[in-house]
C-alpha cells in the first residue's frame, strides 16, 4: 500500500478512526446504522499505532450520541471519535465503556431469561479495568467479546 | 450530497458497483471477505440508475472468482463488476445467478436436514426468471431473499 488513506473526508457527521481491523463491520452492526443513511467503511488500512491494521467508519450527516460512541468502546476502546461540522473537527470525543449495556449484548448463560423468555438484555459494568459485565437477570458475569454483540 | 463518489479508486482488485442500498454489507457477508484484506464500502451514494441510492464495494489486490461474483447476482442482479489491474479496468464482468448455491443460503424448511443434521446447504436453480431455487435435500422451492443468505 502506498496510500495511507482511502476514504474521502466528510463535511458533516461522525468519523470513527483507529478501530482494530476487521472490527468496522461489527461497529456498524452494534450501532444499528447498517440499514440507513450514507456512510463509508475502510477495512485493513495501514496504521502506525495499530500494526495489524486499522478500520475507519465515516457516517455522513449524523452526530452519534455519547451513549452510541461509548458502545464502540466495548470492542474498540482506543478508537478515536471526531465530530465534523462544516468540514472541521468540532469535537474530539473521549469514549469509555458504558455503565450499562442494553440490547446489544447476549448473555452467555443459555438458561438466562434474556435468551429464553424475551426479557430485555441488560448488563451492568462489573469491572471497568477488564470490560466485564454482570447480567441483571441471571447475575452471570461475562467479559465482552465482539461475537457476543449484535445489532440493537 | 454534492459529490457523486466517496470511495477512492484502487490500483488492483475488484470493484462492485450499483448495489442497491443498503445491501453492500450483505454482499461482503456472502462473499466471506469481512475478516481479511483491505476493502472499502460506500453505502447510500447517489445514483441515476438507482433512485433509492447505491452501494459500492472495492476490494484491494483480489480478483474475485466468477463463482463469487455470480453469488452477488442473487441479491444485486444489476450490480456491475470491474476487475482493475494497474489502475485500469481489465475486465467488465457479466454476472448471472449461479446454477447451484452451496453454503450461503439457508433452507426455509425448519425440518430440512440442512437445518438440523448438519447436511451441506445445497440448492439448484429452478427458475432463473424469478431467482427461485430448489433445496437438494427436502425439495422445498424458495425465492432468494437477502435475509436467507449468510456468510459461507
PDB file of C-alpha atoms in Angstrom:
ATOM      1  CA  UNK A   1       0.000   0.000   0.000  1.00  0.00           C
ATOM      2  CA  UNK A   2       1.403   3.361  -0.999  1.00  0.00           C
ATOM      3  CA  UNK A   3      -1.571   5.411   0.227  1.00  0.00           C
ATOM      4  CA  UNK A   4      -2.348   5.772   3.893  1.00  0.00           C
ATOM      5  CA  UNK A   5      -5.963   6.808   3.431  1.00  0.00           C
ATOM      6  CA  UNK A   6      -8.697   5.640   1.159  1.00  0.00           C
ATOM      7  CA  UNK A   7     -11.952   7.074   2.415  1.00  0.00           C
ATOM      8  CA  UNK A   8     -12.999  10.607   1.459  1.00  0.00           C
ATOM      9  CA  UNK A   9     -13.469  13.290   4.053  1.00  0.00           C
ATOM     10  CA  UNK A  10     -16.981  14.275   5.057  1.00  0.00           C
ATOM     11  CA  UNK A  11     -18.345  17.757   5.679  1.00  0.00           C
ATOM     12  CA  UNK A  12     -20.719  16.867   8.493  1.00  0.00           C
ATOM     13  CA  UNK A  13     -21.059  13.782  10.588  1.00  0.00           C
ATOM     14  CA  UNK A  14     -19.056  11.379  12.733  1.00  0.00           C
ATOM     15  CA  UNK A  15     -15.688   9.789  11.994  1.00  0.00           C
ATOM     16  CA  UNK A  16     -14.671   6.700  13.952  1.00  0.00           C
ATOM     17  CA  UNK A  17     -10.985   6.000  13.402  1.00  0.00           C
ATOM     18  CA  UNK A  18      -8.401   3.585  14.783  1.00  0.00           C
ATOM     19  CA  UNK A  19     -10.754   0.627  15.027  1.00  0.00           C
ATOM     20  CA  UNK A  20      -8.632  -2.557  15.176  1.00  0.00           C
ATOM     21  CA  UNK A  21      -9.134  -4.423  11.893  1.00  0.00           C
ATOM     22  CA  UNK A  22     -11.506  -6.066  10.945  1.00  0.00           C
ATOM     23  CA  UNK A  23     -13.981  -4.763  13.534  1.00  0.00           C
ATOM     24  CA  UNK A  24     -15.514  -1.917  11.498  1.00  0.00           C
ATOM     25  CA  UNK A  25     -18.373  -4.118  10.328  1.00  0.00           C
ATOM     26  CA  UNK A  26     -19.083  -5.077  13.951  1.00  0.00           C
ATOM     27  CA  UNK A  27     -19.060  -1.394  14.930  1.00  0.00           C
ATOM     28  CA  UNK A  28     -21.640  -0.659  12.232  1.00  0.00           C
ATOM     29  CA  UNK A  29     -23.687  -3.632  13.430  1.00  0.00           C
ATOM     30  CA  UNK A  30     -23.804  -2.654  17.110  1.00  0.00           C
ATOM     31  CA  UNK A  31     -24.561   0.971  16.227  1.00  0.00           C
ATOM     32  CA  UNK A  32     -27.538  -0.307  14.223  1.00  0.00           C
ATOM     33  CA  UNK A  33     -26.807   2.066  11.333  1.00  0.00           C
ATOM     34  CA  UNK A  34     -26.394  -0.545   8.594  1.00  0.00           C
ATOM     35  CA  UNK A  35     -29.812  -0.072   7.058  1.00  0.00           C
ATOM     36  CA  UNK A  36     -29.990   3.673   6.592  1.00  0.00           C
ATOM     37  CA  UNK A  37     -28.131   6.805   5.660  1.00  0.00           C
ATOM     38  CA  UNK A  38     -24.819   7.424   3.967  1.00  0.00           C
ATOM     39  CA  UNK A  39     -21.599   6.016   5.319  1.00  0.00           C
ATOM     40  CA  UNK A  40     -18.247   4.699   4.201  1.00  0.00           C
ATOM     41  CA  UNK A  41     -16.158   1.964   5.741  1.00  0.00           C
ATOM     42  CA  UNK A  42     -12.495   1.270   5.237  1.00  0.00           C
ATOM     43  CA  UNK A  43     -11.038  -2.046   6.380  1.00  0.00           C
ATOM     44  CA  UNK A  44      -7.399  -3.060   6.698  1.00  0.00           C
ATOM     45  CA  UNK A  45      -5.718   0.319   6.324  1.00  0.00           C
ATOM     46  CA  UNK A  46      -2.148   0.924   7.418  1.00  0.00           C
ATOM     47  CA  UNK A  47      -1.673   2.418  10.874  1.00  0.00           C
ATOM     48  CA  UNK A  48       1.345   3.303  12.960  1.00  0.00           C
ATOM     49  CA  UNK A  49      -0.480   2.747  16.227  1.00  0.00           C
ATOM     50  CA  UNK A  50      -2.168  -0.491  15.099  1.00  0.00           C
ATOM     51  CA  UNK A  51       0.407  -2.736  13.403  1.00  0.00           C
ATOM     52  CA  UNK A  52      -2.260  -5.272  12.417  1.00  0.00           C
ATOM     53  CA  UNK A  53      -4.115  -2.551  10.515  1.00  0.00           C
ATOM     54  CA  UNK A  54      -6.982  -0.259  11.313  1.00  0.00           C
ATOM     55  CA  UNK A  55     -10.526   0.295  10.155  1.00  0.00           C
ATOM     56  CA  UNK A  56     -12.420   3.549   9.815  1.00  0.00           C
ATOM     57  CA  UNK A  57     -16.105   4.410   9.619  1.00  0.00           C
ATOM     58  CA  UNK A  58     -17.411   7.770   8.392  1.00  0.00           C
ATOM     59  CA  UNK A  59     -21.080   8.480   8.925  1.00  0.00           C
ATOM     60  CA  UNK A  60     -22.471  11.397   6.963  1.00  0.00           C
ATOM     61  CA  UNK A  61     -24.841  13.976   8.406  1.00  0.00           C
ATOM     62  CA  UNK A  62     -25.272  12.228  11.713  1.00  0.00           C
ATOM     63  CA  UNK A  63     -23.778  13.124  15.096  1.00  0.00           C
ATOM     64  CA  UNK A  64     -23.688   9.981  17.190  1.00  0.00           C
ATOM     65  CA  UNK A  65     -24.942  10.244  20.768  1.00  0.00           C
ATOM     66  CA  UNK A  66     -22.438   9.705  23.571  1.00  0.00           C
ATOM     67  CA  UNK A  67     -24.336   6.568  24.524  1.00  0.00           C
ATOM     68  CA  UNK A  68     -23.650   5.293  20.998  1.00  0.00           C
ATOM     69  CA  UNK A  69     -19.966   6.193  20.886  1.00  0.00           C
ATOM     70  CA  UNK A  70     -19.450   4.669  24.350  1.00  0.00           C
ATOM     71  CA  UNK A  71     -20.833   1.417  22.955  1.00  0.00           C
ATOM     72  CA  UNK A  72     -17.937   1.418  20.485  1.00  0.00           C
ATOM     73  CA  UNK A  73     -15.529   1.333  23.448  1.00  0.00           C
ATOM     74  CA  UNK A  74     -16.765  -2.197  24.191  1.00  0.00           C
ATOM     75  CA  UNK A  75     -14.821  -3.556  21.219  1.00  0.00           C
ATOM     76  CA  UNK A  76     -12.509  -0.687  20.270  1.00  0.00           C
ATOM     77  CA  UNK A  77     -11.562   1.167  23.474  1.00  0.00           C
ATOM     78  CA  UNK A  78      -8.829   3.149  21.718  1.00  0.00           C
ATOM     79  CA  UNK A  79     -10.957   4.221  18.775  1.00  0.00           C
ATOM     80  CA  UNK A  80     -10.915   7.971  18.131  1.00  0.00           C
ATOM     81  CA  UNK A  81     -14.169   9.820  17.556  1.00  0.00           C
ATOM     82  CA  UNK A  82     -14.260  13.108  15.678  1.00  0.00           C
ATOM     83  CA  UNK A  83     -17.450  15.072  15.188  1.00  0.00           C
ATOM     84  CA  UNK A  84     -17.261  17.056  11.933  1.00  0.00           C
ATOM     85  CA  UNK A  85     -19.238  20.249  11.286  1.00  0.00           C
ATOM     86  CA  UNK A  86     -18.829  22.264   8.082  1.00  0.00           C
ATOM     87  CA  UNK A  87     -15.675  20.368   7.193  1.00  0.00           C
ATOM     88  CA  UNK A  88     -13.935  20.974  10.531  1.00  0.00           C
ATOM     89  CA  UNK A  89     -13.482  18.875  13.640  1.00  0.00           C
ATOM     90  CA  UNK A  90     -15.898  20.403  16.136  1.00  0.00           C
ATOM     91  CA  UNK A  91     -15.362  17.794  18.866  1.00  0.00           C
ATOM     92  CA  UNK A  92     -12.749  15.180  19.683  1.00  0.00           C
ATOM     93  CA  UNK A  93     -14.831  12.913  21.849  1.00  0.00           C
ATOM     94  CA  UNK A  94     -13.431  10.742  24.604  1.00  0.00           C
ATOM     95  CA  UNK A  95     -15.058   7.354  24.908  1.00  0.00           C
ATOM     96  CA  UNK A  96     -15.303   4.989  27.836  1.00  0.00           C
ATOM     97  CA  UNK A  97     -17.135   1.741  28.328  1.00  0.00           C
ATOM     98  CA  UNK A  98     -20.758   2.351  29.384  1.00  0.00           C
ATOM     99  CA  UNK A  99     -22.051   1.702  32.917  1.00  0.00           C
ATOM    100  CA  UNK A 100     -24.889  -0.359  31.448  1.00  0.00           C
ATOM    101  CA  UNK A 101     -25.455  -2.194  28.183  1.00  0.00           C
ATOM    102  CA  UNK A 102     -28.972  -2.677  26.870  1.00  0.00           C
ATOM    103  CA  UNK A 103     -29.946  -4.714  23.859  1.00  0.00           C
ATOM    104  CA  UNK A 104     -26.680  -5.267  22.040  1.00  0.00           C
ATOM    105  CA  UNK A 105     -25.063  -7.964  24.225  1.00  0.00           C
ATOM    106  CA  UNK A 106     -26.164 -11.569  24.575  1.00  0.00           C
ATOM    107  CA  UNK A 107     -25.847 -13.343  27.932  1.00  0.00           C
ATOM    108  CA  UNK A 108     -23.640 -16.434  27.608  1.00  0.00           C
ATOM    109  CA  UNK A 109     -25.901 -18.348  30.032  1.00  0.00           C
ATOM    110  CA  UNK A 110     -28.216 -20.428  27.808  1.00  0.00           C
ATOM    111  CA  UNK A 111     -30.790 -20.680  30.604  1.00  0.00           C
ATOM    112  CA  UNK A 112     -30.943 -16.911  31.193  1.00  0.00           C
ATOM    113  CA  UNK A 113     -34.407 -15.311  30.842  1.00  0.00           C
ATOM    114  CA  UNK A 114     -32.924 -12.907  28.298  1.00  0.00           C
ATOM    115  CA  UNK A 115     -32.239 -15.848  25.998  1.00  0.00           C
ATOM    116  CA  UNK A 116     -35.468 -17.762  26.500  1.00  0.00           C
ATOM    117  CA  UNK A 117     -38.280 -15.613  27.822  1.00  0.00           C
ATOM    118  CA  UNK A 118     -37.768 -12.421  25.866  1.00  0.00           C
ATOM    119  CA  UNK A 119     -36.514 -10.451  28.882  1.00  0.00           C
ATOM    120  CA  UNK A 120     -34.590  -7.333  27.903  1.00  0.00           C
ATOM    121  CA  UNK A 121     -30.837  -7.859  27.670  1.00  0.00           C
ATOM    122  CA  UNK A 122     -29.411  -5.621  30.349  1.00  0.00           C
ATOM    123  CA  UNK A 123     -25.910  -5.682  31.846  1.00  0.00           C
ATOM    124  CA  UNK A 124     -24.140  -3.585  34.466  1.00  0.00           C
ATOM    125  CA  UNK A 125     -20.423  -2.842  34.421  1.00  0.00           C
ATOM    126  CA  UNK A 126     -18.674  -5.040  36.992  1.00  0.00           C
ATOM    127  CA  UNK A 127     -15.016  -4.315  36.365  1.00  0.00           C
ATOM    128  CA  UNK A 128     -14.046  -1.436  34.040  1.00  0.00           C
ATOM    129  CA  UNK A 129     -10.392  -2.493  34.011  1.00  0.00           C
ATOM    130  CA  UNK A 130     -11.325  -5.747  32.275  1.00  0.00           C
ATOM    131  CA  UNK A 131     -14.549  -4.730  30.461  1.00  0.00           C
ATOM    132  CA  UNK A 132     -16.524  -7.271  32.469  1.00  0.00           C
ATOM    133  CA  UNK A 133     -20.305  -7.009  32.872  1.00  0.00           C
ATOM    134  CA  UNK A 134     -22.921  -8.680  35.082  1.00  0.00           C
ATOM    135  CA  UNK A 135     -26.274  -9.757  33.653  1.00  0.00           C
ATOM    136  CA  UNK A 136     -29.099  -8.109  35.603  1.00  0.00           C
ATOM    137  CA  UNK A 137     -31.236 -11.230  35.301  1.00  0.00           C
ATOM    138  CA  UNK A 138     -29.082 -14.271  35.959  1.00  0.00           C
ATOM    139  CA  UNK A 139     -26.111 -12.477  37.601  1.00  0.00           C
ATOM    140  CA  UNK A 140     -23.694 -14.260  35.263  1.00  0.00           C
ATOM    141  CA  UNK A 141     -20.503 -12.226  34.908  1.00  0.00           C
ATOM    142  CA  UNK A 142     -19.069 -12.093  31.410  1.00  0.00           C
ATOM    143  CA  UNK A 143     -16.224 -10.500  29.531  1.00  0.00           C
ATOM    144  CA  UNK A 144     -17.301  -8.563  26.456  1.00  0.00           C
ATOM    145  CA  UNK A 145     -16.354 -10.221  23.157  1.00  0.00           C
ATOM    146  CA  UNK A 146     -17.270  -8.980  19.672  1.00  0.00           C
ATOM    147  CA  UNK A 147     -19.071 -12.253  18.927  1.00  0.00           C
ATOM    148  CA  UNK A 148     -21.438 -11.680  21.867  1.00  0.00           C
ATOM    149  CA  UNK A 149     -22.503  -8.298  20.497  1.00  0.00           C
ATOM    150  CA  UNK A 150     -25.292  -7.915  17.962  1.00  0.00           C
ATOM    151  CA  UNK A 151     -27.447  -5.270  16.352  1.00  0.00           C
ATOM    152  CA  UNK A 152     -29.634  -3.418  18.895  1.00  0.00           C
TER     153      UNK A 152
ATOM    154  CA  UNK B   1     -24.852  15.471  -1.382  1.00  0.00           C
ATOM    155  CA  UNK B   2     -22.735  17.493  -3.734  1.00  0.00           C
ATOM    156  CA  UNK B   3     -20.250  14.726  -4.501  1.00  0.00           C
ATOM    157  CA  UNK B   4     -21.195  11.714  -6.516  1.00  0.00           C
ATOM    158  CA  UNK B   5     -18.354   9.499  -5.318  1.00  0.00           C
ATOM    159  CA  UNK B   6     -16.773   8.969  -1.962  1.00  0.00           C
ATOM    160  CA  UNK B   7     -14.563   5.922  -2.193  1.00  0.00           C
ATOM    161  CA  UNK B   8     -11.059   6.195  -3.588  1.00  0.00           C
ATOM    162  CA  UNK B   9     -10.029   4.332  -6.701  1.00  0.00           C
ATOM    163  CA  UNK B  10      -7.923   1.206  -6.359  1.00  0.00           C
ATOM    164  CA  UNK B  11      -4.968   0.128  -8.483  1.00  0.00           C
ATOM    165  CA  UNK B  12      -5.610  -3.613  -8.404  1.00  0.00           C
ATOM    166  CA  UNK B  13      -8.611  -5.588  -7.335  1.00  0.00           C
ATOM    167  CA  UNK B  14     -12.353  -5.855  -7.818  1.00  0.00           C
ATOM    168  CA  UNK B  15     -14.949  -3.075  -7.836  1.00  0.00           C
ATOM    169  CA  UNK B  16     -18.589  -3.992  -7.269  1.00  0.00           C
ATOM    170  CA  UNK B  17     -20.793  -1.029  -8.142  1.00  0.00           C
ATOM    171  CA  UNK B  18     -24.529  -0.353  -8.433  1.00  0.00           C
ATOM    172  CA  UNK B  19     -25.517  -2.499  -5.480  1.00  0.00           C
ATOM    173  CA  UNK B  20     -28.998  -1.391  -4.335  1.00  0.00           C
ATOM    174  CA  UNK B  21     -28.600   0.333  -0.959  1.00  0.00           C
ATOM    175  CA  UNK B  22     -28.108  -0.889   1.788  1.00  0.00           C
ATOM    176  CA  UNK B  23     -27.040  -4.323   0.531  1.00  0.00           C
ATOM    177  CA  UNK B  24     -23.254  -3.743   0.425  1.00  0.00           C
ATOM    178  CA  UNK B  25     -22.808  -5.213   3.902  1.00  0.00           C
ATOM    179  CA  UNK B  26     -24.764  -8.309   2.824  1.00  0.00           C
ATOM    180  CA  UNK B  27     -22.557  -8.608  -0.292  1.00  0.00           C
ATOM    181  CA  UNK B  28     -19.455  -8.535   1.914  1.00  0.00           C
ATOM    182  CA  UNK B  29     -21.051 -11.129   4.198  1.00  0.00           C
ATOM    183  CA  UNK B  30     -21.947 -13.652   1.474  1.00  0.00           C
ATOM    184  CA  UNK B  31     -18.535 -13.226  -0.166  1.00  0.00           C
ATOM    185  CA  UNK B  32     -16.977 -14.119   3.187  1.00  0.00           C
ATOM    186  CA  UNK B  33     -14.358 -11.374   2.874  1.00  0.00           C
ATOM    187  CA  UNK B  34     -15.224  -9.436   6.041  1.00  0.00           C
ATOM    188  CA  UNK B  35     -12.399 -10.816   8.148  1.00  0.00           C
ATOM    189  CA  UNK B  36      -9.401 -10.263   5.910  1.00  0.00           C
ATOM    190  CA  UNK B  37      -7.707  -7.982   3.465  1.00  0.00           C
ATOM    191  CA  UNK B  38      -8.240  -4.377   2.514  1.00  0.00           C
ATOM    192  CA  UNK B  39     -11.565  -3.122   1.254  1.00  0.00           C
ATOM    193  CA  UNK B  40     -13.768  -0.058   1.279  1.00  0.00           C
ATOM    194  CA  UNK B  41     -17.535   0.111   1.346  1.00  0.00           C
ATOM    195  CA  UNK B  42     -19.742   3.039   0.447  1.00  0.00           C
ATOM    196  CA  UNK B  43     -23.409   2.973   1.411  1.00  0.00           C
ATOM    197  CA  UNK B  44     -26.218   5.279   0.282  1.00  0.00           C
ATOM    198  CA  UNK B  45     -24.486   7.076  -2.573  1.00  0.00           C
ATOM    199  CA  UNK B  46     -26.416   8.960  -5.246  1.00  0.00           C
ATOM    200  CA  UNK B  47     -27.155   7.054  -8.433  1.00  0.00           C
ATOM    201  CA  UNK B  48     -29.043   7.897 -11.603  1.00  0.00           C
ATOM    202  CA  UNK B  49     -29.958   4.284 -12.253  1.00  0.00           C
ATOM    203  CA  UNK B  50     -30.911   3.525  -8.633  1.00  0.00           C
ATOM    204  CA  UNK B  51     -33.115   6.341  -7.276  1.00  0.00           C
ATOM    205  CA  UNK B  52     -33.079   4.826  -3.774  1.00  0.00           C
ATOM    206  CA  UNK B  53     -29.293   5.069  -3.734  1.00  0.00           C
ATOM    207  CA  UNK B  54     -26.475   2.678  -4.466  1.00  0.00           C
ATOM    208  CA  UNK B  55     -23.692   0.988  -2.575  1.00  0.00           C
ATOM    209  CA  UNK B  56     -20.201   0.178  -3.764  1.00  0.00           C
ATOM    210  CA  UNK B  57     -17.528  -2.268  -2.589  1.00  0.00           C
ATOM    211  CA  UNK B  58     -13.873  -2.032  -3.605  1.00  0.00           C
ATOM    212  CA  UNK B  59     -11.665  -4.974  -2.749  1.00  0.00           C
ATOM    213  CA  UNK B  60      -7.948  -4.350  -2.992  1.00  0.00           C
ATOM    214  CA  UNK B  61      -5.490  -6.797  -4.511  1.00  0.00           C
ATOM    215  CA  UNK B  62      -8.007  -9.545  -5.001  1.00  0.00           C
ATOM    216  CA  UNK B  63      -9.672 -10.710  -8.216  1.00  0.00           C
ATOM    217  CA  UNK B  64     -12.930 -12.383  -7.284  1.00  0.00           C
ATOM    218  CA  UNK B  65     -13.696 -15.723  -8.945  1.00  0.00           C
ATOM    219  CA  UNK B  66     -16.666 -15.906 -11.321  1.00  0.00           C
ATOM    220  CA  UNK B  67     -18.348 -18.222  -8.832  1.00  0.00           C
ATOM    221  CA  UNK B  68     -18.048 -15.436  -6.273  1.00  0.00           C
ATOM    222  CA  UNK B  69     -19.299 -12.616  -8.491  1.00  0.00           C
ATOM    223  CA  UNK B  70     -22.231 -14.763  -9.643  1.00  0.00           C
ATOM    224  CA  UNK B  71     -23.228 -15.124  -5.989  1.00  0.00           C
ATOM    225  CA  UNK B  72     -23.620 -11.334  -5.899  1.00  0.00           C
ATOM    226  CA  UNK B  73     -26.298 -11.653  -8.616  1.00  0.00           C
ATOM    227  CA  UNK B  74     -28.517 -13.394  -6.056  1.00  0.00           C
ATOM    228  CA  UNK B  75     -29.195 -10.095  -4.307  1.00  0.00           C
ATOM    229  CA  UNK B  76     -27.916  -7.493  -6.784  1.00  0.00           C
ATOM    230  CA  UNK B  77     -28.511  -8.840 -10.297  1.00  0.00           C
ATOM    231  CA  UNK B  78     -27.724  -5.471 -11.903  1.00  0.00           C
ATOM    232  CA  UNK B  79     -24.505  -4.874  -9.997  1.00  0.00           C
ATOM    233  CA  UNK B  80     -21.543  -4.043 -12.216  1.00  0.00           C
ATOM    234  CA  UNK B  81     -18.224  -5.789 -11.686  1.00  0.00           C
ATOM    235  CA  UNK B  82     -14.959  -4.262 -12.829  1.00  0.00           C
ATOM    236  CA  UNK B  83     -11.644  -6.017 -12.465  1.00  0.00           C
ATOM    237  CA  UNK B  84      -8.853  -3.459 -12.068  1.00  0.00           C
ATOM    238  CA  UNK B  85      -5.225  -4.134 -12.982  1.00  0.00           C
ATOM    239  CA  UNK B  86      -2.532  -1.427 -12.745  1.00  0.00           C
ATOM    240  CA  UNK B  87      -5.165   1.255 -12.362  1.00  0.00           C
ATOM    241  CA  UNK B  88      -7.138   0.284 -15.463  1.00  0.00           C
ATOM    242  CA  UNK B  89     -10.294  -1.734 -15.994  1.00  0.00           C
ATOM    243  CA  UNK B  90      -9.049  -5.049 -17.354  1.00  0.00           C
ATOM    244  CA  UNK B  91     -12.447  -6.783 -17.372  1.00  0.00           C
ATOM    245  CA  UNK B  92     -16.069  -5.718 -17.217  1.00  0.00           C
ATOM    246  CA  UNK B  93     -17.577  -8.913 -15.968  1.00  0.00           C
ATOM    247  CA  UNK B  94     -21.132 -10.016 -16.679  1.00  0.00           C
ATOM    248  CA  UNK B  95     -22.853 -11.729 -13.789  1.00  0.00           C
ATOM    249  CA  UNK B  96     -25.746 -14.145 -13.722  1.00  0.00           C
ATOM    250  CA  UNK B  97     -27.339 -16.126 -10.939  1.00  0.00           C
ATOM    251  CA  UNK B  98     -25.470 -19.410 -10.329  1.00  0.00           C
ATOM    252  CA  UNK B  99     -26.840 -22.836 -11.291  1.00  0.00           C
ATOM    253  CA  UNK B 100     -26.176 -24.063  -7.769  1.00  0.00           C
ATOM    254  CA  UNK B 101     -25.725 -22.412  -4.394  1.00  0.00           C
ATOM    255  CA  UNK B 102     -23.633 -24.068  -1.720  1.00  0.00           C
ATOM    256  CA  UNK B 103     -23.235 -22.892   1.820  1.00  0.00           C
ATOM    257  CA  UNK B 104     -24.536 -19.344   1.770  1.00  0.00           C
ATOM    258  CA  UNK B 105     -28.312 -19.958   1.640  1.00  0.00           C
ATOM    259  CA  UNK B 106     -30.477 -21.329   4.433  1.00  0.00           C
ATOM    260  CA  UNK B 107     -33.437 -23.586   3.579  1.00  0.00           C
ATOM    261  CA  UNK B 108     -36.700 -22.070   4.896  1.00  0.00           C
ATOM    262  CA  UNK B 109     -37.978 -25.550   5.843  1.00  0.00           C
ATOM    263  CA  UNK B 110     -37.255 -25.868   9.590  1.00  0.00           C
ATOM    264  CA  UNK B 111     -37.336 -29.665   9.345  1.00  0.00           C
ATOM    265  CA  UNK B 112     -34.795 -29.846   6.499  1.00  0.00           C
ATOM    266  CA  UNK B 113     -31.677 -31.928   7.183  1.00  0.00           C
ATOM    267  CA  UNK B 114     -29.564 -28.871   6.292  1.00  0.00           C
ATOM    268  CA  UNK B 115     -31.015 -27.074   9.313  1.00  0.00           C
ATOM    269  CA  UNK B 116     -30.924 -29.936  11.814  1.00  0.00           C
ATOM    270  CA  UNK B 117     -28.480 -32.639  10.860  1.00  0.00           C
ATOM    271  CA  UNK B 118     -25.585 -30.635   9.529  1.00  0.00           C
ATOM    272  CA  UNK B 119     -26.170 -31.620   5.912  1.00  0.00           C
ATOM    273  CA  UNK B 120     -24.489 -29.268   3.434  1.00  0.00           C
ATOM    274  CA  UNK B 121     -26.735 -26.463   2.237  1.00  0.00           C
ATOM    275  CA  UNK B 122     -27.091 -27.076  -1.479  1.00  0.00           C
ATOM    276  CA  UNK B 123     -29.647 -25.594  -3.870  1.00  0.00           C
ATOM    277  CA  UNK B 124     -30.249 -25.922  -7.604  1.00  0.00           C
ATOM    278  CA  UNK B 125     -31.656 -23.156  -9.783  1.00  0.00           C
ATOM    279  CA  UNK B 126     -35.311 -23.880 -10.511  1.00  0.00           C
ATOM    280  CA  UNK B 127     -36.455 -20.738 -12.324  1.00  0.00           C
ATOM    281  CA  UNK B 128     -33.848 -18.165 -13.410  1.00  0.00           C
ATOM    282  CA  UNK B 129     -36.516 -15.624 -14.301  1.00  0.00           C
ATOM    283  CA  UNK B 130     -37.582 -15.394 -10.664  1.00  0.00           C
ATOM    284  CA  UNK B 131     -34.331 -16.379  -8.902  1.00  0.00           C
ATOM    285  CA  UNK B 132     -36.021 -19.419  -7.393  1.00  0.00           C
ATOM    286  CA  UNK B 133     -34.018 -22.394  -6.078  1.00  0.00           C
ATOM    287  CA  UNK B 134     -34.826 -25.954  -5.003  1.00  0.00           C
ATOM    288  CA  UNK B 135     -33.208 -27.482  -1.932  1.00  0.00           C
ATOM    289  CA  UNK B 136     -31.410 -30.708  -2.880  1.00  0.00           C
ATOM    290  CA  UNK B 137     -32.393 -32.331   0.391  1.00  0.00           C
ATOM    291  CA  UNK B 138     -36.020 -31.531   1.141  1.00  0.00           C
ATOM    292  CA  UNK B 139     -37.028 -30.345  -2.373  1.00  0.00           C
ATOM    293  CA  UNK B 140     -38.530 -27.181  -0.897  1.00  0.00           C
ATOM    294  CA  UNK B 141     -38.591 -24.437  -3.546  1.00  0.00           C
ATOM    295  CA  UNK B 142     -37.678 -20.979  -2.308  1.00  0.00           C
ATOM    296  CA  UNK B 143     -37.189 -17.495  -3.640  1.00  0.00           C
ATOM    297  CA  UNK B 144     -33.844 -15.963  -2.734  1.00  0.00           C
ATOM    298  CA  UNK B 145     -34.066 -13.180  -0.161  1.00  0.00           C
ATOM    299  CA  UNK B 146     -31.117 -11.321   1.408  1.00  0.00           C
ATOM    300  CA  UNK B 147     -32.199 -12.414   4.897  1.00  0.00           C
ATOM    301  CA  UNK B 148     -31.841 -16.079   3.892  1.00  0.00           C
ATOM    302  CA  UNK B 149     -28.230 -15.579   2.832  1.00  0.00           C
ATOM    303  CA  UNK B 150     -25.349 -15.811   5.279  1.00  0.00           C
ATOM    304  CA  UNK B 151     -21.575 -15.997   5.359  1.00  0.00           C
ATOM    305  CA  UNK B 152     -20.210 -19.139   3.640  1.00  0.00           C
TER     306      UNK B 152
END
